[in-house]
Amino acid sequence: MTEHAFKDKYRKALKKQCPTAYWWKINDSFQPGVPDAFVEFEDSECWIEFKFISKMPKRDSTVINLTHPSKFLSIKQRLWLNRREERYGDAFVIVGCATGAVLFSKGEWNTPLTTAEFKAKIAPISSLIPHTKIKSA
C-alpha cells in the first residue's frame, strides 16, 4: 500500500461512517506545510496529515521519529500542525502501516516512540474516525 492508497482507504471509511462529512483533499504547492486533508463534520472540523510506513522496522527498539523531515513531517508541516493544535486543538497526524494506523493528537507527533510503542497503538482505520470528531475551541 502507498500513502495515497492509505488516504483513500481513510476517506472511504470516513464516508461510510459519516456520509455528510465534507472531505477536502489539499495539495497546495504555494503554501508548504498545509495538511493533506480538511474534514468538516456536522458540529466539528479537523486538519489531518497522513503518513505511511511501508516497511515497519524489524527491531522493536528502533525509534520512529515523526519529526524527521526527510522521512515524515517536514519542518513547515510541524510548524503548521503545532500552531493549529495550539490555537484550536483540531490537528492530527495519522500514520498508516500494513496492519492499521496510529492517530497522533495534541502534539504527540513531536515525541519519538519506539517501534514497539507504535505497534501497541495500531488500530483499524475506521476506529480512528470518531477521535477526529472533536469540537474546536
XYZ file of C-alpha atoms in Angstrom, residues 8-87:
80
model
C -8.136 6.858 0.051
C -8.903 3.994 2.450
C -9.399 6.504 5.274
C -11.645 8.682 3.076
C -13.840 5.696 2.178
C -14.133 4.684 5.853
C -14.995 8.294 6.717
C -17.750 8.457 4.092
C -19.168 5.137 5.308
C -19.289 6.253 8.963
C -20.135 9.915 8.365
C -21.875 10.282 4.991
C -22.464 14.017 5.491
C -18.827 14.788 6.310
C -17.087 17.124 3.890
C -13.633 15.922 2.770
C -11.206 18.354 1.171
C -8.020 16.760 -0.153
C -5.423 19.503 -0.148
C -2.455 19.784 -2.485
C -1.106 23.284 -2.022
C 2.162 23.899 -3.847
C 2.105 27.619 -2.937
C 1.822 27.258 0.847
C 4.036 24.422 2.119
C 3.077 22.715 5.358
C -0.695 22.629 4.899
C -2.010 19.198 5.977
C -3.259 16.644 3.453
C -6.945 16.971 4.316
C -9.571 19.128 5.959
C -12.617 17.294 7.275
C -15.804 19.052 8.293
C -18.357 17.161 10.353
C -21.801 18.472 11.310
C -20.527 20.062 14.525
C -16.737 19.993 14.270
C -13.821 20.048 11.881
C -10.210 18.913 11.751
C -6.998 19.014 9.752
C -5.186 15.731 9.085
C -1.694 14.990 7.826
C -1.260 11.417 6.592
C 1.968 9.440 6.574
C 2.587 5.810 5.730
C 5.253 3.363 6.865
C 5.656 0.895 4.016
C 8.217 -1.242 5.836
C 7.971 -1.498 9.615
C 11.363 -1.560 11.366
C 12.339 -5.103 12.369
C 13.650 -4.252 15.837
C 11.097 -3.161 18.428
C 13.705 -0.787 19.868
C 14.065 1.185 16.621
C 12.861 4.758 17.115
C 10.117 6.152 14.871
C 10.628 9.913 14.854
C 7.823 11.740 13.068
C 9.821 14.988 13.320
C 12.471 13.621 10.930
C 11.952 15.962 7.951
C 13.168 13.647 5.196
C 11.184 10.627 6.422
C 7.983 12.037 7.926
C 6.908 15.593 8.781
C 8.700 18.491 7.157
C 9.627 21.485 9.304
C 6.823 23.532 7.731
C 4.306 20.730 8.329
C 5.300 20.558 12.002
C 5.053 24.329 12.380
C 1.609 24.365 10.748
C 0.297 21.420 12.803
C 1.731 22.726 16.077
C 0.259 26.200 15.506
C -3.157 24.792 14.639
C -3.094 22.403 17.603
C -2.098 25.181 19.991
C -4.810 27.562 18.752
